[in-house]
């Protein structure tokens, strides 16, 4: 995690330097408000070595969502306590507090009810399994049922290794749904990142054009973009600026394959004589998705405005650890 530390006194600064992360001394020419705004945007975690009230007031204008806010912690300048105050599970503040406390020989003060009572934490499970929480505001509903001693149902089409924890069962009419497609129920939805997007495009198409077709593709085929972890195409598109920018904006690594490698990919694909004459293989989007993922086609070729998409799926490796 990219940790940024703010200290307010000599003693606090000396303590912070023991953690081996960049330390900023607040005061003088360094504004707490400016530092907090910048670090909230570019850091995974913020540690304030000082009073908790100072930290709370500093971060208040920047709070957006528990799914996106960085971890925020406070440590007193004597090094007695480390307290996570924001994004304990999804942001990793609780785990980081334990780690920092061990380094400082301090006490981590964990206040999250599910942690204190050893109850299954669905948001922490999602983070551990690499899944995206689609509606973070629904986490509290699931946690409340578990803390009340009730059972929650998880609907998951993929196998999950091990036995469900206490209070959790696999079943329908679920409180939690694991899916790569949008669900209309009021359940909390978790999205595994198990899809690979294959892309084909005509020369010179812009990133904005690709994005427009992609959104239409996801809507019409009922696929959640959050489930996509990577993209792929033919090596002739390696220098295609629009494709590269589109993937960069989405945060996806993109792999490129030769025509021969794509032709050798096994499976049933929608052939195109025009594509074969142009790039040397009868299908780019479907073949590249399968070639990159080693999986199988989930969504076949979709073509619009000079762009083609297809999606391959691999089975996510899930277990009940959290």
Coordinates of C-alpha atoms in Angstrom, one line a residue:
X1 CA 0.0 0.0 0.0
X2 CA 1.1 3.5 -0.7
X3 CA 1.2 5.1 2.8
X4 CA 1.5 8.8 3.4
X5 CA 2.2 10.1 6.9
X6 CA 1.5 13.5 8.5
X7 CA 3.2 14.5 11.7
X8 CA 2.7 17.7 13.8
X9 CA 5.5 17.6 16.4
X10 CA 9.2 16.6 16.6
X11 CA 8.2 13.6 18.7
X12 CA 5.5 12.6 16.2
X13 CA 7.8 13.0 13.3
X14 CA 10.5 10.8 14.9
X15 CA 7.9 8.1 15.6
X16 CA 6.6 8.2 12.0
X17 CA 10.1 7.8 10.5
X18 CA 10.3 4.4 12.1
X19 CA 7.7 3.2 9.7
X20 CA 9.9 3.7 6.6
X21 CA 7.3 5.7 4.6
X22 CA 7.4 9.3 3.5
X23 CA 6.6 11.7 6.4
X24 CA 5.4 15.3 5.9
X25 CA 5.7 17.7 8.8
X26 CA 2.6 19.8 8.9
X27 CA 3.0 23.5 9.7
X28 CA 4.8 26.5 8.3
X29 CA 4.6 26.3 4.5
X30 CA 2.8 22.9 4.6
X31 CA -1.0 23.2 4.9
X32 CA -2.8 20.3 6.4
X33 CA -5.8 20.9 4.1
X34 CA -3.6 20.9 1.0
X35 CA -1.7 17.8 2.1
X36 CA -4.8 15.9 2.9
X37 CA -6.5 16.7 -0.4
X38 CA -3.4 15.6 -2.4
X39 CA -2.8 12.4 -0.5
X40 CA -6.5 11.5 -0.5
X41 CA -6.2 11.5 -4.3
X42 CA -2.9 9.6 -4.7
X43 CA -2.4 7.4 -1.7
X44 CA -3.8 4.1 -0.6
X45 CA -3.5 5.0 3.1
X46 CA -3.1 8.1 5.3
X47 CA -1.6 8.0 8.8
X48 CA -2.0 11.1 11.0
X49 CA 0.4 11.1 14.0
X50 CA -1.6 13.3 16.4
X51 CA -5.1 13.8 17.7
X52 CA -7.9 11.9 16.1
X53 CA -10.0 15.1 16.0
X54 CA -7.5 16.7 13.7
X55 CA -7.6 13.8 11.3
X56 CA -11.4 13.7 11.3
X57 CA -11.7 17.4 10.4
X58 CA -9.0 17.1 7.8
X59 CA -10.6 14.2 5.8
X60 CA -14.2 15.3 6.2
X61 CA -14.4 17.3 3.0
X62 CA -13.0 14.4 0.9
X63 CA -15.2 11.5 2.0
X64 CA -17.0 9.9 -0.9
X65 CA -17.6 6.1 -0.5
X66 CA -16.3 3.2 1.5
X67 CA -15.6 1.5 -1.8
X68 CA -13.2 4.3 -3.0
X69 CA -11.9 6.2 0.1
X70 CA -8.4 5.4 1.2
X71 CA -7.6 3.9 4.5
X72 CA -7.2 6.5 7.2
X73 CA -5.4 5.9 10.6
X74 CA -4.4 7.8 13.6
X75 CA -1.5 7.2 16.0
X76 CA -0.7 9.1 19.1
X77 CA 2.8 10.7 19.1
X78 CA 3.9 8.5 22.1
X79 CA 3.3 5.4 20.0
X80 CA 0.8 3.7 22.4
X81 CA -2.2 3.3 20.1
X82 CA -2.9 3.0 16.3
X83 CA -6.6 3.6 15.4
X84 CA -8.2 2.9 12.0
X85 CA -10.9 5.5 11.4
X86 CA -11.9 5.0 7.8
X87 CA -12.1 2.1 5.3
X88 CA -11.3 -0.5 7.8
X89 CA -12.1 -3.5 5.5
X90 CA -12.3 -2.4 1.9
X91 CA -9.4 0.1 2.3
X92 CA -7.4 -2.2 4.5
X93 CA -7.1 0.2 7.5
X94 CA -7.7 -2.5 10.1
X95 CA -5.0 -4.8 8.7
X96 CA -2.6 -1.9 8.3
X97 CA -3.3 -0.8 11.9
X98 CA -2.2 -4.2 13.1
X99 CA 0.9 -4.0 11.0
X100 CA 1.9 -0.5 12.1
X101 CA 1.2 -1.4 15.8
X102 CA 3.5 -4.4 15.5
X103 CA 6.3 -2.2 14.2
X104 CA 5.8 0.4 16.9
X105 CA 5.0 -2.1 19.7
X106 CA 1.7 -0.3 20.1
X107 CA -1.9 -1.4 20.5
X108 CA -4.2 -1.5 17.4
X109 CA -7.6 -0.2 18.5
X110 CA -10.1 -2.0 16.2
X111 CA -13.7 -0.9 16.6
X112 CA -15.4 -2.8 13.8
X113 CA -18.2 -4.9 15.3
X114 CA -17.6 -7.9 13.0
X115 CA -13.9 -8.0 13.8
X116 CA -14.6 -7.7 17.6
X117 CA -17.1 -10.5 17.5
X118 CA -15.4 -12.8 15.0
X119 CA -18.4 -12.5 12.6
X120 CA -18.0 -13.0 8.9
X121 CA -17.2 -9.7 7.2
X122 CA -18.6 -9.7 3.7
X123 CA -16.7 -6.6 2.6
X124 CA -13.4 -8.1 3.9
X125 CA -14.2 -11.4 2.1
X126 CA -14.8 -9.5 -1.1
X127 CA -11.5 -7.6 -0.8
X128 CA -9.6 -10.8 0.0
X129 CA -11.1 -12.6 -3.0
X130 CA -10.4 -9.7 -5.3
X131 CA -14.1 -8.9 -5.9
X132 CA -15.6 -5.5 -6.4
X133 CA -18.4 -4.4 -4.1
X134 CA -21.1 -3.0 -6.4
X135 CA -23.4 -1.4 -3.7
X136 CA -21.3 -0.7 -0.6
X137 CA -24.2 0.9 1.2
X138 CA -25.8 -2.6 1.4
X139 CA -22.9 -4.0 3.4
X140 CA -24.4 -2.9 6.7
X141 CA -27.6 -4.8 6.0
X142 CA -25.7 -8.0 5.6
X143 CA -23.5 -7.3 8.6
X144 CA -26.5 -6.4 10.8
X145 CA -28.1 -9.8 10.1
X146 CA -25.0 -11.6 11.0
X147 CA -24.5 -9.6 14.2
X148 CA -28.1 -10.3 15.1
X149 CA -27.4 -14.0 14.9
X150 CA -29.3 -14.5 11.7
X151 CA -28.1 -16.5 8.6
X152 CA -27.3 -14.8 5.3
X153 CA -27.5 -16.6 1.9
X154 CA -24.8 -16.2 -0.7
X155 CA -25.7 -17.0 -4.3
X156 CA -22.5 -17.8 -6.2
X157 CA -22.3 -19.6 -9.6
X158 CA -18.6 -20.4 -9.0
X159 CA -17.3 -23.0 -6.6
X160 CA -15.9 -21.7 -3.4
X161 CA -13.3 -23.8 -1.7
X162 CA -13.9 -24.8 2.0
X163 CA -16.9 -24.6 4.2
X164 CA -19.0 -21.4 4.6
X165 CA -18.3 -19.6 7.8
X166 CA -20.8 -19.6 10.7
X167 CA -24.0 -17.7 9.7
X168 CA -23.4 -18.1 6.0
X169 CA -25.1 -20.6 3.6
X170 CA -25.1 -21.0 -0.2
X171 CA -28.5 -20.6 -1.6
X172 CA -31.1 -18.6 -3.6
X173 CA -33.2 -15.7 -2.3
X174 CA -29.8 -14.4 -1.4
X175 CA -28.5 -11.5 0.7
X176 CA -25.3 -11.6 -1.4
X177 CA -25.0 -12.3 -5.1
X178 CA -21.7 -13.1 -6.8
X179 CA -22.1 -12.3 -10.5
X180 CA -20.6 -10.7 -13.6
X181 CA -24.0 -9.5 -14.8
X182 CA -26.2 -6.7 -13.3
X183 CA -28.8 -8.1 -10.9
X184 CA -32.1 -6.5 -10.2
X185 CA -32.6 -7.7 -6.7
X186 CA -31.9 -5.7 -3.6
X187 CA -29.0 -8.0 -2.6
X188 CA -25.4 -6.9 -2.1
X189 CA -23.6 -7.8 -5.3
X190 CA -20.0 -8.8 -5.5
X191 CA -18.2 -8.9 -8.9
X192 CA -15.3 -11.2 -9.5
X193 CA -12.7 -9.9 -12.0
X194 CA -12.7 -13.0 -14.2
X195 CA -13.4 -11.7 -17.7
X196 CA -11.1 -10.8 -20.5
X197 CA -12.2 -8.4 -23.2
X198 CA -11.1 -9.2 -26.8
X199 CA -11.0 -6.1 -29.0
X200 CA -10.8 -5.5 -32.8
X201 CA -11.0 -2.1 -34.4
X202 CA -10.4 -0.3 -37.7
X203 CA -7.3 1.8 -38.1
X204 CA -7.5 5.2 -36.5
X205 CA -10.6 4.7 -34.3
X206 CA -10.5 7.0 -31.2
X207 CA -10.6 6.0 -27.6
X208 CA -13.9 7.9 -27.2
X209 CA -15.4 5.9 -30.1
X210 CA -14.3 2.6 -28.5
X211 CA -15.6 3.7 -25.1
X212 CA -19.0 4.6 -26.6
X213 CA -19.3 1.2 -28.3
X214 CA -18.1 -0.6 -25.2
X215 CA -20.8 1.0 -23.0
X216 CA -23.4 0.0 -25.5
X217 CA -22.0 -3.5 -25.7
X218 CA -22.1 -3.9 -21.9
X219 CA -25.6 -2.6 -21.7
X220 CA -27.0 -4.8 -24.5
X221 CA -25.1 -8.0 -23.4
X222 CA -25.7 -7.3 -19.7
X223 CA -22.0 -7.5 -18.7
X224 CA -20.5 -5.5 -15.8
X225 CA -17.3 -3.6 -16.7
X226 CA -16.1 -4.2 -13.2
X227 CA -15.8 -7.9 -14.0
X228 CA -13.2 -7.3 -16.7
X229 CA -9.6 -7.6 -15.6
X230 CA -7.7 -7.4 -18.9
X231 CA -7.9 -6.9 -22.7
X232 CA -6.4 -8.5 -25.7
X233 CA -6.0 -7.9 -29.5
X234 CA -3.9 -8.8 -32.5
X235 CA -0.3 -7.5 -32.6
X236 CA -1.1 -5.3 -35.6
X237 CA -3.0 -3.1 -33.1
X238 CA 0.0 -2.7 -30.8
X239 CA 0.4 0.9 -31.9
X240 CA -3.3 1.7 -32.2
X241 CA -3.5 4.9 -30.1
X242 CA -7.2 4.8 -29.5
X243 CA -7.2 1.2 -28.3
X244 CA -4.2 1.8 -26.0
X245 CA -5.8 4.9 -24.5
X246 CA -9.1 3.2 -24.0
X247 CA -7.5 0.3 -22.1
X248 CA -5.3 2.7 -20.1
X249 CA -8.3 4.7 -19.0
X250 CA -10.1 1.5 -17.9
X251 CA -7.0 0.4 -16.0
X252 CA -6.6 -2.8 -18.0
X253 CA -3.4 -4.4 -19.1
X254 CA -3.6 -5.4 -22.8
X255 CA -1.9 -8.3 -24.5
X256 CA -1.3 -8.7 -28.2
X257 CA -1.0 -11.9 -30.2
X258 CA 0.3 -12.7 -33.7
X259 CA -2.2 -13.9 -36.4
X260 CA -0.6 -17.3 -36.2
X261 CA -1.1 -17.5 -32.4
X262 CA -4.8 -16.5 -32.8
X263 CA -5.3 -19.0 -35.6
X264 CA -3.9 -21.8 -33.3
X265 CA -6.4 -20.9 -30.6
X266 CA -9.0 -23.7 -30.3
X267 CA -12.7 -23.0 -30.2
X268 CA -15.6 -22.1 -32.4
X269 CA -15.4 -18.5 -33.6
X270 CA -17.4 -16.3 -35.9
X271 CA -15.4 -16.1 -39.1
X272 CA -15.0 -13.0 -41.3
X273 CA -13.5 -13.2 -44.8
X274 CA -12.8 -9.5 -44.7
X275 CA -10.9 -9.6 -41.4
X276 CA -9.0 -12.7 -42.6
X277 CA -7.9 -10.8 -45.8
X278 CA -7.0 -7.7 -43.7
X279 CA -5.1 -9.1 -40.7
X280 CA -4.5 -12.8 -41.6
X281 CA -6.9 -14.4 -39.2
X282 CA -10.7 -14.8 -39.5
X283 CA -11.6 -13.4 -36.0
X284 CA -9.7 -11.1 -33.7
X285 CA -11.9 -10.2 -30.7
X286 CA -13.1 -13.8 -29.8
X287 CA -9.8 -15.5 -30.5
X288 CA -7.7 -12.9 -28.6
X289 CA -10.1 -13.1 -25.6
X290 CA -9.7 -16.8 -25.4
X291 CA -6.0 -16.8 -26.2
X292 CA -5.3 -14.3 -23.4
X293 CA -7.5 -15.8 -20.8
X294 CA -7.3 -19.6 -21.5
X295 CA -11.0 -19.6 -20.8
X296 CA -14.1 -19.9 -23.0
X297 CA -16.3 -17.5 -24.8
X298 CA -19.0 -15.9 -22.6
X299 CA -20.1 -13.2 -25.1
X300 CA -19.6 -13.7 -28.8
X301 CA -18.6 -11.1 -31.3
X302 CA -20.3 -7.7 -31.1
X303 CA -19.6 -5.3 -33.9
X304 CA -20.5 -1.6 -34.2
X305 CA -19.0 1.5 -35.7
X306 CA -15.7 -0.1 -36.7
X307 CA -15.2 -1.8 -33.3
X308 CA -15.6 -5.4 -32.3
X309 CA -15.8 -6.9 -28.8
X310 CA -16.0 -10.4 -27.3
X311 CA -15.6 -11.7 -23.8
X312 CA -14.0 -14.8 -22.4
X313 CA -14.5 -16.1 -18.9
X314 CA -12.2 -18.0 -16.6
X315 CA -13.3 -19.6 -13.3
X316 CA -12.2 -17.4 -10.4
X317 CA -10.4 -19.1 -7.6
X318 CA -12.6 -18.4 -4.6
X319 CA -12.4 -19.6 -1.0
X320 CA -14.0 -18.7 2.3
X321 CA -10.9 -17.0 3.8
X322 CA -11.4 -13.4 4.9

